Amino acid sequence: MSESERNILVNGIEDKGVTDSNVLSALRKVEREKFVPLMMRPTAYRDIALPIGYGQTISQPYTVALMTQALKVKKGDKVLEIGTGSGYQAAILEKMGAKVYSIERHNDLYRKTQKLFDKLGIRVSTKCGDGTIGWSEHAPYDGIIVTAGSPEIPESLKKQLVNGGRLVIPVGGKQTQTLKVVTRESEDEYEIESIPEFAFVPLIGREAWDKE
Ligand code: SAM
């Protein structure tokens, strides 16, 4: 049942313009219902964000697909995710063969998702903390994906990219944001592309919003 529901969801995402076959294939394999609270499972394959507790959400599948496509992940890439949340985005990246690091600021959510990764055998290195300053011990990264909306692009994250690496981050006000795709061209040159109109929960930390 859930496999056919998942295929319908992914066909819809393809119709909306996501073309990367590796992203679509990972979306067909990762069981989103395992990343949402039990009472939300009947709606797990609707293309909508869902509450996961702690005032946070699992992102809309189309948004996950679009952001992952923008990251241009290749097998073996080292990717940092800011905002582990339910763990779904990290599971998609792991399924695509990336070596994934992920940071969550809510301690209870961090612990819950760590347990889920262990249970499902998903290999993601996690920590609890402020992701706006990155995770310098494992830098540089081929890709960095931020799954919460920021007032600006944190400098620390840009500096933790390899040359040629990409940072995908929603930037704007607290209600709506533009998706920014930042490519590090050289030591201190960055190219920035924009994809308009997204709505994320706020990124909170030293280099973003100071409160919810
Ligand atoms: N990637 C998640 C998923 O697949 O479920 C989406 C989670 S939700 C849209 C964004 C998450 O970012 C929330 O869990 C929130 O607690 C977290 N967050 C906000 N500010 C953060 C920060 N500075 N560092 C790490 N996580 C942060």
PDB file of C-alpha atoms in Angstrom, residues 24-205:
ATOM      1  CA  LEU A  24      13.300  10.635  -7.629  1.00  0.00           C
ATOM      2  CA  SER A  25      14.626   7.130  -7.064  1.00  0.00           C
ATOM      3  CA  ALA A  26      15.566   7.921  -3.418  1.00  0.00           C
ATOM      4  CA  LEU A  27      12.091   9.415  -2.847  1.00  0.00           C
ATOM      5  CA  ARG A  28      10.557   6.179  -4.163  1.00  0.00           C
ATOM      6  CA  LYS A  29      12.582   4.128  -1.676  1.00  0.00           C
ATOM      7  CA  VAL A  30      12.540   6.065   1.618  1.00  0.00           C
ATOM      8  CA  GLU A  31       9.386   5.328   3.651  1.00  0.00           C
ATOM      9  CA  ARG A  32       8.185   8.767   4.722  1.00  0.00           C
ATOM     10  CA  GLU A  33       5.569   7.258   7.020  1.00  0.00           C
ATOM     11  CA  LYS A  34       8.385   6.089   9.326  1.00  0.00           C
ATOM     12  CA  PHE A  35       9.485   9.707   9.891  1.00  0.00           C
ATOM     13  CA  VAL A  36       6.115  11.137  10.966  1.00  0.00           C
ATOM     14  CA  PRO A  37       4.208  10.632  14.251  1.00  0.00           C
ATOM     15  CA  LEU A  38       1.889   7.603  14.293  1.00  0.00           C
ATOM     16  CA  MET A  39      -1.288   9.700  14.028  1.00  0.00           C
ATOM     17  CA  MET A  40       0.071  11.457  10.913  1.00  0.00           C
ATOM     18  CA  ARG A  41       0.827   8.231   9.025  1.00  0.00           C
ATOM     19  CA  PRO A  42      -2.401   8.241   6.967  1.00  0.00           C
ATOM     20  CA  THR A  43      -1.301  11.610   5.502  1.00  0.00           C
ATOM     21  CA  ALA A  44       2.411  10.719   5.082  1.00  0.00           C
ATOM     22  CA  TYR A  45       2.127  10.533   1.258  1.00  0.00           C
ATOM     23  CA  ARG A  46       0.333  13.815   0.735  1.00  0.00           C
ATOM     24  CA  ASP A  47       2.626  16.470  -0.699  1.00  0.00           C
ATOM     25  CA  ILE A  48       2.462  18.668   2.388  1.00  0.00           C
ATOM     26  CA  ALA A  49       4.601  19.565   5.419  1.00  0.00           C
ATOM     27  CA  LEU A  50       3.413  17.789   8.590  1.00  0.00           C
ATOM     28  CA  PRO A  51       3.913  18.532  12.293  1.00  0.00           C
ATOM     29  CA  ILE A  52       6.503  16.335  14.048  1.00  0.00           C
ATOM     30  CA  GLY A  53       6.145  17.816  17.559  1.00  0.00           C
ATOM     31  CA  TYR A  54       8.307  20.398  19.361  1.00  0.00           C
ATOM     32  CA  GLY A  55       6.704  23.079  17.135  1.00  0.00           C
ATOM     33  CA  GLN A  56       8.641  21.704  14.117  1.00  0.00           C
ATOM     34  CA  THR A  57       7.682  20.128  10.785  1.00  0.00           C
ATOM     35  CA  ILE A  58       8.828  17.522   8.276  1.00  0.00           C
ATOM     36  CA  SER A  59       9.178  19.500   5.020  1.00  0.00           C
ATOM     37  CA  GLN A  60       6.867  19.064   2.024  1.00  0.00           C
ATOM     38  CA  PRO A  61       8.208  16.214  -0.188  1.00  0.00           C
ATOM     39  CA  TYR A  62       8.311  18.506  -3.263  1.00  0.00           C
ATOM     40  CA  THR A  63      10.493  20.951  -1.325  1.00  0.00           C
ATOM     41  CA  VAL A  64      12.799  18.129  -0.195  1.00  0.00           C
ATOM     42  CA  ALA A  65      13.057  16.982  -3.832  1.00  0.00           C
ATOM     43  CA  LEU A  66      13.733  20.474  -5.208  1.00  0.00           C
ATOM     44  CA  MET A  67      16.347  21.322  -2.575  1.00  0.00           C
ATOM     45  CA  THR A  68      18.096  17.965  -3.020  1.00  0.00           C
ATOM     46  CA  GLN A  69      18.120  18.435  -6.803  1.00  0.00           C
ATOM     47  CA  ALA A  70      19.597  21.936  -6.341  1.00  0.00           C
ATOM     48  CA  LEU A  71      22.376  20.420  -4.194  1.00  0.00           C
ATOM     49  CA  LYS A  72      23.501  18.200  -7.146  1.00  0.00           C
ATOM     50  CA  VAL A  73      24.535  15.343  -4.865  1.00  0.00           C
ATOM     51  CA  LYS A  74      26.856  12.662  -6.222  1.00  0.00           C
ATOM     52  CA  LYS A  75      27.581   9.284  -4.646  1.00  0.00           C
ATOM     53  CA  GLY A  76      30.335   9.670  -2.038  1.00  0.00           C
ATOM     54  CA  ASP A  77      29.795  13.441  -1.559  1.00  0.00           C
ATOM     55  CA  LYS A  78      30.186  14.789   1.963  1.00  0.00           C
ATOM     56  CA  VAL A  79      26.998  16.684   2.843  1.00  0.00           C
ATOM     57  CA  LEU A  80      26.108  18.716   5.927  1.00  0.00           C
ATOM     58  CA  GLU A  81      22.429  19.203   6.812  1.00  0.00           C
ATOM     59  CA  ILE A  82      21.316  21.921   9.232  1.00  0.00           C
ATOM     60  CA  GLY A  83      17.983  21.021  10.881  1.00  0.00           C
ATOM     61  CA  THR A  84      17.763  17.212  11.226  1.00  0.00           C
ATOM     62  CA  GLY A  85      14.104  17.391  12.341  1.00  0.00           C
ATOM     63  CA  SER A  86      12.385  14.071  11.561  1.00  0.00           C
ATOM     64  CA  GLY A  87      15.461  12.718   9.745  1.00  0.00           C
ATOM     65  CA  TYR A  88      13.657  12.319   6.394  1.00  0.00           C
ATOM     66  CA  GLN A  89      15.867  14.685   4.360  1.00  0.00           C
ATOM     67  CA  ALA A  90      19.009  13.080   5.813  1.00  0.00           C
ATOM     68  CA  ALA A  91      17.641   9.622   4.929  1.00  0.00           C
ATOM     69  CA  ILE A  92      17.097  10.733   1.296  1.00  0.00           C
ATOM     70  CA  LEU A  93      20.689  12.022   1.082  1.00  0.00           C
ATOM     71  CA  GLU A  94      22.029   8.802   2.623  1.00  0.00           C
ATOM     72  CA  LYS A  95      20.003   6.735   0.152  1.00  0.00           C
ATOM     73  CA  MET A  96      21.674   8.715  -2.672  1.00  0.00           C
ATOM     74  CA  GLY A  97      25.065   7.553  -1.395  1.00  0.00           C
ATOM     75  CA  ALA A  98      26.167  10.750   0.356  1.00  0.00           C
ATOM     76  CA  LYS A  99      28.168  10.734   3.580  1.00  0.00           C
ATOM     77  CA  VAL A 100      25.789  12.755   5.726  1.00  0.00           C
ATOM     78  CA  TYR A 101      26.402  14.958   8.774  1.00  0.00           C
ATOM     79  CA  SER A 102      23.352  16.557  10.371  1.00  0.00           C
ATOM     80  CA  ILE A 103      22.823  19.073  13.194  1.00  0.00           C
ATOM     81  CA  GLU A 104      19.606  19.690  15.186  1.00  0.00           C
ATOM     82  CA  ARG A 105      19.231  22.359  17.863  1.00  0.00           C
ATOM     83  CA  HIS A 106      16.275  20.795  19.783  1.00  0.00           C
ATOM     84  CA  ASN A 107      17.758  18.243  22.163  1.00  0.00           C
ATOM     85  CA  ASP A 108      14.603  16.076  22.491  1.00  0.00           C
ATOM     86  CA  LEU A 109      14.074  15.966  18.726  1.00  0.00           C
ATOM     87  CA  TYR A 110      17.764  15.219  18.204  1.00  0.00           C
ATOM     88  CA  ARG A 111      17.577  12.217  20.589  1.00  0.00           C
ATOM     89  CA  LYS A 112      14.323  10.920  19.102  1.00  0.00           C
ATOM     90  CA  THR A 113      15.651  11.053  15.533  1.00  0.00           C
ATOM     91  CA  GLN A 114      18.997   9.532  16.527  1.00  0.00           C
ATOM     92  CA  LYS A 115      17.048   6.545  17.923  1.00  0.00           C
ATOM     93  CA  LEU A 116      15.067   6.292  14.670  1.00  0.00           C
ATOM     94  CA  PHE A 117      18.274   6.304  12.563  1.00  0.00           C
ATOM     95  CA  ASP A 118      19.655   3.490  14.765  1.00  0.00           C
ATOM     96  CA  LYS A 119      16.416   1.499  14.464  1.00  0.00           C
ATOM     97  CA  LEU A 120      16.239   1.872  10.670  1.00  0.00           C
ATOM     98  CA  GLY A 121      19.998   1.342  10.163  1.00  0.00           C
ATOM     99  CA  ILE A 122      20.449   4.778   8.550  1.00  0.00           C
ATOM    100  CA  ARG A 123      24.074   5.918   8.666  1.00  0.00           C
ATOM    101  CA  VAL A 124      24.083   9.651   9.481  1.00  0.00           C
ATOM    102  CA  SER A 125      26.514  11.417  11.849  1.00  0.00           C
ATOM    103  CA  THR A 126      24.483  13.715  14.071  1.00  0.00           C
ATOM    104  CA  LYS A 127      24.996  16.283  16.762  1.00  0.00           C
ATOM    105  CA  CYS A 128      22.860  18.604  18.831  1.00  0.00           C
ATOM    106  CA  GLY A 129      23.816  22.265  18.549  1.00  0.00           C
ATOM    107  CA  ASP A 130      23.659  25.498  16.578  1.00  0.00           C
ATOM    108  CA  GLY A 131      24.053  24.603  12.913  1.00  0.00           C
ATOM    109  CA  THR A 132      24.438  28.212  11.774  1.00  0.00           C
ATOM    110  CA  ILE A 133      28.138  27.946  12.623  1.00  0.00           C
ATOM    111  CA  GLY A 134      28.463  24.643  10.727  1.00  0.00           C
ATOM    112  CA  TRP A 135      30.490  21.624  11.855  1.00  0.00           C
ATOM    113  CA  SER A 136      34.103  22.635  11.284  1.00  0.00           C
ATOM    114  CA  GLU A 137      35.653  19.317  12.421  1.00  0.00           C
ATOM    115  CA  HIS A 138      34.369  17.567   9.274  1.00  0.00           C
ATOM    116  CA  ALA A 139      34.613  20.496   6.818  1.00  0.00           C
ATOM    117  CA  PRO A 140      34.937  21.118   3.921  1.00  0.00           C
ATOM    118  CA  TYR A 141      31.660  19.790   2.484  1.00  0.00           C
ATOM    119  CA  ASP A 142      30.635  19.165  -1.132  1.00  0.00           C
ATOM    120  CA  GLY A 143      27.152  20.307  -0.177  1.00  0.00           C
ATOM    121  CA  ILE A 144      25.377  22.032   2.709  1.00  0.00           C
ATOM    122  CA  ILE A 145      21.574  22.025   2.964  1.00  0.00           C
ATOM    123  CA  VAL A 146      19.727  24.202   5.483  1.00  0.00           C
ATOM    124  CA  THR A 147      16.142  23.098   6.145  1.00  0.00           C
ATOM    125  CA  ALA A 148      14.985  26.169   8.136  1.00  0.00           C
ATOM    126  CA  GLY A 149      14.549  29.769   6.944  1.00  0.00           C
ATOM    127  CA  SER A 150      17.329  32.260   7.681  1.00  0.00           C
ATOM    128  CA  PRO A 151      17.398  36.097   7.563  1.00  0.00           C
ATOM    129  CA  GLU A 152      20.741  35.859   5.731  1.00  0.00           C
ATOM    130  CA  ILE A 153      23.349  33.417   4.445  1.00  0.00           C
ATOM    131  CA  PRO A 154      25.595  32.439   7.390  1.00  0.00           C
ATOM    132  CA  GLU A 155      29.257  33.231   6.562  1.00  0.00           C
ATOM    133  CA  SER A 156      30.482  30.186   8.504  1.00  0.00           C
ATOM    134  CA  LEU A 157      28.519  27.851   6.229  1.00  0.00           C
ATOM    135  CA  LYS A 158      29.877  29.440   3.020  1.00  0.00           C
ATOM    136  CA  LYS A 159      33.416  29.012   4.335  1.00  0.00           C
ATOM    137  CA  GLN A 160      32.878  25.299   5.023  1.00  0.00           C
ATOM    138  CA  LEU A 161      32.242  24.478   1.339  1.00  0.00           C
ATOM    139  CA  VAL A 162      34.862  22.958  -0.972  1.00  0.00           C
ATOM    140  CA  ASN A 163      35.630  25.012  -4.089  1.00  0.00           C
ATOM    141  CA  GLY A 164      32.789  24.071  -6.445  1.00  0.00           C
ATOM    142  CA  GLY A 165      30.572  23.075  -3.482  1.00  0.00           C
ATOM    143  CA  ARG A 166      26.951  24.234  -3.098  1.00  0.00           C
ATOM    144  CA  LEU A 167      24.944  25.621  -0.204  1.00  0.00           C
ATOM    145  CA  VAL A 168      21.134  25.437  -0.489  1.00  0.00           C
ATOM    146  CA  ILE A 169      19.317  27.653   2.009  1.00  0.00           C
ATOM    147  CA  PRO A 170      15.927  29.417   2.293  1.00  0.00           C
ATOM    148  CA  VAL A 171      16.570  33.120   2.981  1.00  0.00           C
ATOM    149  CA  GLY A 172      14.055  35.873   3.758  1.00  0.00           C
ATOM    150  CA  GLY A 173      11.496  36.890   6.385  1.00  0.00           C
ATOM    151  CA  LYS A 174       9.917  34.669   9.032  1.00  0.00           C
ATOM    152  CA  GLN A 175       6.841  33.893   6.861  1.00  0.00           C
ATOM    153  CA  THR A 176       8.252  33.302   3.359  1.00  0.00           C
ATOM    154  CA  GLN A 177      11.695  32.872   1.880  1.00  0.00           C
ATOM    155  CA  THR A 178      13.552  32.555  -1.414  1.00  0.00           C
ATOM    156  CA  LEU A 179      15.656  29.455  -1.921  1.00  0.00           C
ATOM    157  CA  LYS A 180      19.281  30.526  -2.442  1.00  0.00           C
ATOM    158  CA  VAL A 181      21.748  28.230  -4.172  1.00  0.00           C
ATOM    159  CA  VAL A 182      25.263  29.433  -3.366  1.00  0.00           C
ATOM    160  CA  THR A 183      28.179  27.940  -5.332  1.00  0.00           C
ATOM    161  CA  ARG A 184      31.698  28.509  -4.052  1.00  0.00           C
ATOM    162  CA  GLU A 185      33.678  29.486  -7.164  1.00  0.00           C
ATOM    163  CA  SER A 186      37.049  30.028  -5.429  1.00  0.00           C
ATOM    164  CA  GLU A 187      38.528  30.928  -2.030  1.00  0.00           C
ATOM    165  CA  ASP A 188      36.418  34.106  -1.734  1.00  0.00           C
ATOM    166  CA  GLU A 189      34.101  34.121  -4.774  1.00  0.00           C
ATOM    167  CA  TYR A 190      30.507  32.852  -4.577  1.00  0.00           C
ATOM    168  CA  GLU A 191      27.783  32.711  -7.203  1.00  0.00           C
ATOM    169  CA  ILE A 192      24.190  32.962  -5.948  1.00  0.00           C
ATOM    170  CA  GLU A 193      21.019  31.791  -7.765  1.00  0.00           C
ATOM    171  CA  SER A 194      17.475  32.278  -6.408  1.00  0.00           C
ATOM    172  CA  ILE A 195      14.296  30.180  -6.556  1.00  0.00           C
ATOM    173  CA  PRO A 196      11.316  32.206  -5.133  1.00  0.00           C
ATOM    174  CA  GLU A 197       8.571  31.567  -2.559  1.00  0.00           C
ATOM    175  CA  PHE A 198       9.103  28.955   0.129  1.00  0.00           C
ATOM    176  CA  ALA A 199       7.888  28.783   3.729  1.00  0.00           C
ATOM    177  CA  PHE A 200      10.077  27.207   6.394  1.00  0.00           C
ATOM    178  CA  VAL A 201      10.222  27.231  10.187  1.00  0.00           C
ATOM    179  CA  PRO A 202      12.901  29.710  11.388  1.00  0.00           C
ATOM    180  CA  LEU A 203      16.605  28.887  11.627  1.00  0.00           C
ATOM    181  CA  ILE A 204      17.625  29.973  15.117  1.00  0.00           C
ATOM    182  CA  GLY A 205      21.210  30.594  16.126  1.00  0.00           C
TER     183      GLY A 205
END
